[in-house]
mmCIF file of C-alpha atoms in Angstrom:
data_model
loop_
_atom_site.group_PDB
_atom_site.id
_atom_site.type_symbol
_atom_site.label_atom_id
_atom_site.label_comp_id
_atom_site.label_asym_id
_atom_site.label_seq_id
_atom_site.Cartn_x
_atom_site.Cartn_y
_atom_site.Cartn_z
ATOM 1 C CA MET M 35 0.216 -10.726 10.175
ATOM 2 C CA GLN M 36 -2.159 -11.346 7.294
ATOM 3 C CA LEU M 37 -1.738 -11.260 3.523
ATOM 4 C CA ALA M 38 -3.471 -9.114 0.948
ATOM 5 C CA ALA M 39 -2.887 -8.199 -2.695
ATOM 6 C CA THR M 40 -3.090 -4.743 -4.207
ATOM 7 C CA THR M 41 -5.243 -4.290 -7.293
ATOM 8 C CA ARG M 42 -3.109 -1.881 -9.291
ATOM 9 C CA SER M 43 -1.166 -4.375 -11.416
ATOM 10 C CA ILE M 44 -4.379 -5.862 -12.854
ATOM 11 C CA THR M 45 -5.348 -3.368 -15.520
ATOM 12 C CA GLY M 46 -7.916 -3.334 -18.294
ATOM 13 C CA LEU M 47 -10.512 -5.306 -16.318
ATOM 14 C CA SER M 48 -13.708 -4.398 -14.513
ATOM 15 C CA ALA M 49 -13.803 -4.253 -10.725
ATOM 16 C CA LYS M 50 -15.531 -7.637 -10.580
ATOM 17 C CA GLU M 51 -12.977 -9.214 -12.916
ATOM 18 C CA VAL M 52 -10.085 -7.872 -10.819
ATOM 19 C CA CYS M 53 -11.629 -9.381 -7.684
ATOM 20 C CA ASP M 54 -12.257 -12.688 -9.461
ATOM 21 C CA VAL M 55 -8.607 -12.897 -10.561
ATOM 22 C CA LEU M 56 -7.264 -12.339 -7.044
ATOM 23 C CA ASP M 57 -9.823 -14.749 -5.596
ATOM 24 C CA ASP M 58 -8.693 -17.436 -8.058
ATOM 25 C CA LEU M 59 -5.061 -16.771 -7.061
ATOM 26 C CA GLY M 60 -5.803 -17.625 -3.448
ATOM 27 C CA TYR M 61 -6.168 -14.212 -1.835
ATOM 28 C CA ASP M 62 -9.093 -13.495 0.459
ATOM 29 C CA ARG M 63 -8.104 -9.899 1.247
ATOM 30 C CA ILE M 64 -7.358 -7.132 -1.208
ATOM 31 C CA GLU M 65 -6.039 -3.596 -1.065
ATOM 32 C CA LEU M 66 -8.008 -1.271 -3.313
ATOM 33 C CA CYS M 67 -5.784 1.063 -5.317
ATOM 34 C CA LEU M 68 -7.581 4.294 -6.153
ATOM 35 C CA ASN M 69 -6.272 6.099 -9.199
ATOM 36 C CA ASP M 70 -8.010 8.307 -11.748
ATOM 37 C CA ALA M 71 -5.789 7.041 -14.589
ATOM 38 C CA GLY M 72 -7.993 4.251 -15.861
ATOM 39 C CA GLN M 73 -8.059 1.898 -12.880
ATOM 40 C CA ALA M 74 -11.130 -0.112 -11.865
ATOM 41 C CA TRP M 75 -11.670 2.175 -8.873
ATOM 42 C CA LYS M 76 -11.252 5.870 -9.691
ATOM 43 C CA ALA M 77 -10.423 8.045 -6.696
ATOM 44 C CA SER M 78 -12.614 10.962 -7.779
ATOM 45 C CA GLU M 79 -15.637 8.741 -8.423
ATOM 46 C CA VAL M 80 -15.298 6.789 -5.169
ATOM 47 C CA GLY M 81 -14.857 10.016 -3.222
ATOM 48 C CA THR M 82 -17.925 11.554 -4.829
ATOM 49 C CA ALA M 83 -20.278 8.603 -4.198
ATOM 50 C CA PRO M 84 -18.743 6.587 -1.339
ATOM 51 C CA GLU M 85 -21.878 4.810 -0.161
ATOM 52 C CA ALA M 86 -22.849 3.705 -3.667
ATOM 53 C CA PHE M 87 -19.366 2.382 -4.388
ATOM 54 C CA ALA M 88 -19.262 0.540 -1.054
ATOM 55 C CA ALA M 89 -22.592 -1.124 -1.817
ATOM 56 C CA ARG M 90 -21.388 -2.009 -5.304
ATOM 57 C CA PHE M 91 -18.227 -3.586 -3.893
ATOM 58 C CA ARG M 92 -20.221 -5.779 -1.487
ATOM 59 C CA GLU M 93 -22.353 -6.963 -4.391
ATOM 60 C CA THR M 94 -19.293 -7.617 -6.561
ATOM 61 C CA THR M 95 -17.212 -10.030 -4.488
ATOM 62 C CA ARG M 96 -16.922 -12.055 -1.320
ATOM 63 C CA LEU M 97 -13.344 -10.811 -0.849
ATOM 64 C CA SER M 98 -12.565 -8.547 2.083
ATOM 65 C CA ALA M 99 -11.345 -5.040 1.283
ATOM 66 C CA ALA M 100 -8.636 -4.683 3.895
ATOM 67 C CA ALA M 101 -6.860 -1.427 2.950
ATOM 68 C CA ILE M 102 -6.832 1.455 0.485
ATOM 69 C CA TYR M 103 -3.879 2.850 -1.436
ATOM 70 C CA LEU M 104 -4.575 6.358 -2.746
ATOM 71 C CA GLU M 105 -2.011 6.674 -5.523
ATOM 72 C CA HIS M 106 -2.172 10.437 -5.999
ATOM 73 C CA ASP M 107 -3.206 13.538 -4.103
ATOM 74 C CA VAL M 108 -6.872 14.574 -4.161
ATOM 75 C CA ASP M 109 -8.785 17.546 -2.834
ATOM 76 C CA ARG M 110 -10.262 17.575 0.676
ATOM 77 C CA ALA M 111 -13.811 16.770 -0.393
ATOM 78 C CA VAL M 112 -12.743 13.694 -2.362
ATOM 79 C CA PHE M 113 -10.482 12.508 0.461
ATOM 80 C CA ARG M 114 -13.314 12.893 2.941
ATOM 81 C CA GLY M 115 -15.516 10.793 0.653
ATOM 82 C CA ILE M 116 -12.814 8.129 0.381
ATOM 83 C CA THR M 117 -12.586 7.856 4.162
ATOM 84 C CA ARG M 118 -16.368 7.448 4.309
ATOM 85 C CA PHE M 119 -16.104 4.711 1.663
ATOM 86 C CA ALA M 120 -13.456 3.044 3.833
ATOM 87 C CA LYS M 121 -15.678 3.244 6.887
ATOM 88 C CA PHE M 122 -18.633 1.707 5.035
ATOM 89 C CA LEU M 123 -16.412 -1.277 4.157
ATOM 90 C CA LYS M 124 -14.816 -1.394 7.638
ATOM 91 C CA ILE M 125 -11.393 -0.556 6.191
ATOM 92 C CA MET M 126 -9.152 0.984 8.837
ATOM 93 C CA GLN M 127 -6.041 1.750 6.765
ATOM 94 C CA VAL M 128 -5.434 4.299 3.991
ATOM 95 C CA THR M 129 -2.021 4.786 2.403
ATOM 96 C CA VAL M 130 -1.235 8.136 0.788
ATOM 97 C CA THR M 131 1.766 9.315 -1.215
ATOM 98 C CA ALA M 132 4.326 11.765 0.102
ATOM 99 C CA SER M 133 5.056 15.049 -1.646
ATOM 100 C CA PRO M 134 7.976 15.110 -4.098
ATOM 101 C CA LEU M 135 11.503 15.579 -2.833
ATOM 102 C CA GLY M 136 12.169 19.306 -2.464
ATOM 103 C CA ALA M 137 8.594 20.197 -1.493
ATOM 104 C CA PRO M 138 8.392 22.675 1.422
ATOM 105 C CA TYR M 139 8.593 20.683 4.645
ATOM 106 C CA ASN M 140 6.099 22.830 6.560
ATOM 107 C CA THR M 141 3.605 22.684 3.702
ATOM 108 C CA GLU M 142 3.800 18.894 3.772
ATOM 109 C CA ILE M 143 3.226 18.832 7.511
ATOM 110 C CA ASP M 144 0.130 21.022 7.129
ATOM 111 C CA ARG M 145 -1.200 18.783 4.333
ATOM 112 C CA LEU M 146 -0.697 15.630 6.382
ATOM 113 C CA LYS M 147 -2.270 17.121 9.506
ATOM 114 C CA ASP M 148 -5.331 17.957 7.440
ATOM 115 C CA LEU M 149 -5.548 14.392 6.101
ATOM 116 C CA ILE M 150 -5.152 12.975 9.605
ATOM 117 C CA ASP M 151 -7.951 15.221 10.893
ATOM 118 C CA ILE M 152 -10.309 14.169 8.095
ATOM 119 C CA ALA M 153 -9.544 10.458 8.374
ATOM 120 C CA GLY M 154 -9.525 10.502 12.164
ATOM 121 C CA SER M 155 -13.116 11.719 12.240
ATOM 122 C CA GLU M 156 -14.050 8.396 10.569
ATOM 123 C CA GLY M 157 -11.703 6.295 12.710
ATOM 124 C CA ILE M 158 -9.311 5.667 9.786
ATOM 125 C CA ARG M 159 -5.523 5.462 10.100
ATOM 126 C CA VAL M 160 -3.336 7.243 7.538
ATOM 127 C CA SER M 161 0.136 6.114 6.543
ATOM 128 C CA LEU M 162 2.656 7.661 4.185
ATOM 129 C CA LYS M 163 4.290 5.406 1.584
ATOM 130 C CA THR M 164 8.085 5.205 1.680
ATOM 131 C CA GLU M 165 9.162 5.952 -1.887
ATOM 132 C CA SER M 166 12.248 7.320 -3.606
ATOM 133 C CA GLY M 167 11.859 10.739 -5.180
ATOM 134 C CA THR M 168 9.596 11.845 -2.339
ATOM 135 C CA LEU M 169 10.136 13.190 1.161
ATOM 136 C CA THR M 170 10.001 9.638 2.543
ATOM 137 C CA GLY M 171 12.884 8.475 0.331
ATOM 138 C CA ASP M 172 15.157 9.254 3.279
ATOM 139 C CA PRO M 173 14.217 7.219 6.381
ATOM 140 C CA HIS M 174 15.252 10.066 8.698
ATOM 141 C CA THR M 175 12.862 12.499 6.991
ATOM 142 C CA ALA M 176 10.098 9.887 7.042
ATOM 143 C CA ILE M 177 10.496 9.565 10.804
ATOM 144 C CA GLU M 178 10.588 13.347 11.259
ATOM 145 C CA LEU M 179 7.246 13.625 9.463
ATOM 146 C CA CYS M 180 5.699 10.995 11.737
ATOM 147 C CA ARG M 181 7.003 12.816 14.805
ATOM 148 C CA ALA M 182 5.713 16.153 13.537
ATOM 149 C CA VAL M 183 2.224 14.856 12.641
ATOM 150 C CA LYS M 184 0.437 13.073 15.468
ATOM 151 C CA ASP M 185 -1.022 9.655 14.539
ATOM 152 C CA LEU M 186 0.723 9.561 11.142
ATOM 153 C CA GLY M 187 2.345 6.229 10.262
ATOM 154 C CA LEU M 188 4.299 4.768 7.363
ATOM 155 C CA THR M 189 3.567 2.219 4.671
ATOM 156 C CA LEU M 190 6.917 0.511 4.306
ATOM 157 C CA ASP M 191 7.928 -0.337 0.736
ATOM 158 C CA PRO M 192 11.471 -1.719 1.124
ATOM 159 C CA SER M 193 12.017 -1.879 -2.641
ATOM 160 C CA TYR M 194 12.685 1.854 -2.757
ATOM 161 C CA TYR M 195 15.402 1.576 -0.140
ATOM 162 C CA ILE M 196 17.234 -1.018 -2.275
ATOM 163 C CA CYS M 197 16.741 -0.176 -5.947
ATOM 164 C CA GLY M 198 18.777 2.636 -7.472
ATOM 165 C CA THR M 199 20.986 3.205 -4.437
ATOM 166 C CA THR M 200 24.758 2.788 -4.319
ATOM 167 C CA ARG M 201 24.155 0.513 -1.371
ATOM 168 C CA PRO M 202 20.914 -0.541 0.328
ATOM 169 C CA ILE M 203 19.571 2.035 2.789
ATOM 170 C CA ASN M 204 19.172 0.788 6.352
ATOM 171 C CA TYR M 205 15.475 1.321 7.014
ATOM 172 C CA GLU M 206 15.204 -0.482 10.364
ATOM 173 C CA MET M 207 14.740 2.854 12.120
ATOM 174 C CA VAL M 208 11.321 3.356 10.484
ATOM 175 C CA LEU M 209 9.864 0.035 11.677
ATOM 176 C CA PRO M 210 8.278 1.364 14.898
ATOM 177 C CA TYR M 211 6.234 3.777 12.732
ATOM 178 C CA VAL M 212 5.032 1.198 10.191
ATOM 179 C CA LEU M 213 1.270 0.696 9.911
ATOM 180 C CA HIS M 214 1.254 -1.160 6.599
ATOM 181 C CA VAL M 215 3.680 -2.950 4.227
ATOM 182 C CA HIS M 216 3.916 -3.239 0.423
ATOM 183 C CA LEU M 217 6.034 -6.107 -0.913
ATOM 184 C CA ARG M 218 7.509 -7.282 -4.216
ATOM 185 C CA ASP M 219 10.967 -8.562 -5.100
ATOM 186 C CA THR M 220 13.468 -6.015 -6.342
ATOM 187 C CA SER M 221 17.098 -5.802 -7.410
ATOM 188 C CA LYS M 222 19.626 -2.995 -7.168
ATOM 189 C CA SER M 223 18.791 -1.938 -10.729
ATOM 190 C CA GLU M 224 15.140 -2.984 -11.211
ATOM 191 C CA LEU M 225 12.251 -2.105 -8.939
ATOM 192 C CA GLN M 226 10.315 -5.252 -9.884
ATOM 193 C CA VAL M 227 11.908 -8.631 -10.602
ATOM 194 C CA PRO M 228 10.521 -12.176 -10.328
ATOM 195 C CA ALA M 229 10.363 -13.501 -6.785
ATOM 196 C CA GLY M 230 13.629 -15.120 -5.743
ATOM 197 C CA LEU M 231 15.791 -13.129 -8.163
ATOM 198 C CA GLY M 232 15.978 -9.961 -6.078
ATOM 199 C CA GLU M 233 17.446 -8.573 -2.888
ATOM 200 C CA ILE M 234 14.456 -8.663 -0.526
ATOM 201 C CA ASP M 235 15.143 -10.911 2.475
ATOM 202 C CA TYR M 236 11.541 -11.686 3.432
ATOM 203 C CA ASN M 237 12.470 -13.901 6.358
ATOM 204 C CA ARG M 238 14.606 -11.175 7.930
ATOM 205 C CA LEU M 239 12.008 -8.485 7.221
ATOM 206 C CA ILE M 240 9.214 -10.452 8.866
ATOM 207 C CA GLY M 241 11.473 -11.116 11.843
ATOM 208 C CA LEU M 242 12.177 -7.397 12.202
ATOM 209 C CA LEU M 243 8.471 -6.584 11.987
ATOM 210 C CA GLN M 244 7.668 -9.179 14.626
ATOM 211 C CA ARG M 245 10.300 -7.620 16.873
ATOM 212 C CA VAL M 246 8.338 -4.343 16.889
ATOM 213 C CA ASN M 247 5.054 -6.265 17.380
ATOM 214 C CA TYR M 248 3.759 -5.502 13.907
ATOM 215 C CA ASN M 249 0.539 -7.472 13.377
ATOM 216 C CA GLN M 250 -1.057 -5.693 10.416
ATOM 217 C CA LEU M 251 -1.231 -6.509 6.708
ATOM 218 C CA LEU M 252 1.481 -7.485 4.250
ATOM 219 C CA SER M 253 0.257 -6.505 0.777
ATOM 220 C CA VAL M 254 1.747 -8.115 -2.307
ATOM 221 C CA ASP M 255 2.100 -5.080 -4.572
ATOM 222 C CA LEU M 256 3.135 -5.825 -8.154
ATOM 223 C CA LEU M 257 3.929 -2.801 -10.278
ATOM 224 C CA PRO M 258 1.580 -2.055 -13.196
ATOM 225 C CA GLY M 259 3.111 -3.259 -16.459
ATOM 226 C CA ALA M 260 5.966 -5.131 -14.798
ATOM 227 C CA PHE M 261 4.615 -8.473 -16.043
ATOM 228 C CA PRO M 262 2.786 -7.857 -19.349
ATOM 229 C CA GLU M 263 1.971 -11.548 -19.752
ATOM 230 C CA VAL M 264 -1.112 -12.398 -17.678
ATOM 231 C CA GLU M 265 0.212 -15.880 -16.896
ATOM 232 C CA THR M 266 3.519 -14.472 -15.645
ATOM 233 C CA ARG M 267 1.785 -11.871 -13.488
ATOM 234 C CA ASN M 268 -0.518 -14.460 -11.973
ATOM 235 C CA LEU M 269 2.399 -16.795 -11.303
ATOM 236 C CA GLU M 270 4.169 -13.969 -9.478
ATOM 237 C CA PHE M 271 1.133 -13.351 -7.286
ATOM 238 C CA ARG M 272 1.005 -17.062 -6.448
ATOM 239 C CA LYS M 273 4.731 -17.370 -5.739
ATOM 240 C CA LEU M 274 4.769 -14.421 -3.369
ATOM 241 C CA ARG M 275 1.628 -15.588 -1.589
ATOM 242 C CA MET M 276 3.044 -19.059 -1.046
ATOM 243 C CA LEU M 277 6.432 -17.721 0.049
ATOM 244 C CA LEU M 278 4.990 -15.292 2.562
ATOM 245 C CA GLU M 279 2.487 -17.837 3.890
ATOM 246 C CA SER M 280 5.344 -20.249 4.521
ATOM 247 C CA LEU M 281 7.156 -17.617 6.598
ATOM 248 C CA LEU M 282 4.068 -16.658 8.592
#
């Protein structure tokens, strides 16, 4: 397993500045979060000019772009462009969000099959983020979607199976379908807390992943706005990197 950091918690900076921050914090791999709401990498712009954005990224930093997290749904043309952008940068993993809880199951299956077809033509894997309030908030439904859509995997975010539940949800059943992992510390009442003050048992989680021969990325994924103070946010990135490195 290797470590990366997502870019979405570092707001208000240019793409180069975001990369410089994560480089200074000791990360050599990053996960690019694509979002049209003011992030450094806007999904619609990347999808419209994938080759130009890939070239710009190579000129911007020595860091390796190891994965993409598409934070909202986009139309087919933009998604196709994003997969081309991924291919240019030799990124093999794209995480997408699941439809909201209550969305028609068959409609979701059709949507995901379409995404898999588009990404597969570029050799890109697609995984669905496990998140409360969506169809993957229940591990059983998450697995059903993977079984219904060939080649679909999951991006495991254990925080959502702990926070806001009367008792933590046992998510071990999803592990064989996991292609990617997002990590932060979380409590039963707060989705993001400082490392060491939450409920995530990183040692146990890594052991479970090893048991299913998981050898992909672990991305440190701090929530936007969770640590308004830059120094506190940077300290959190460092603490989680050092903790996870010690377990690997």
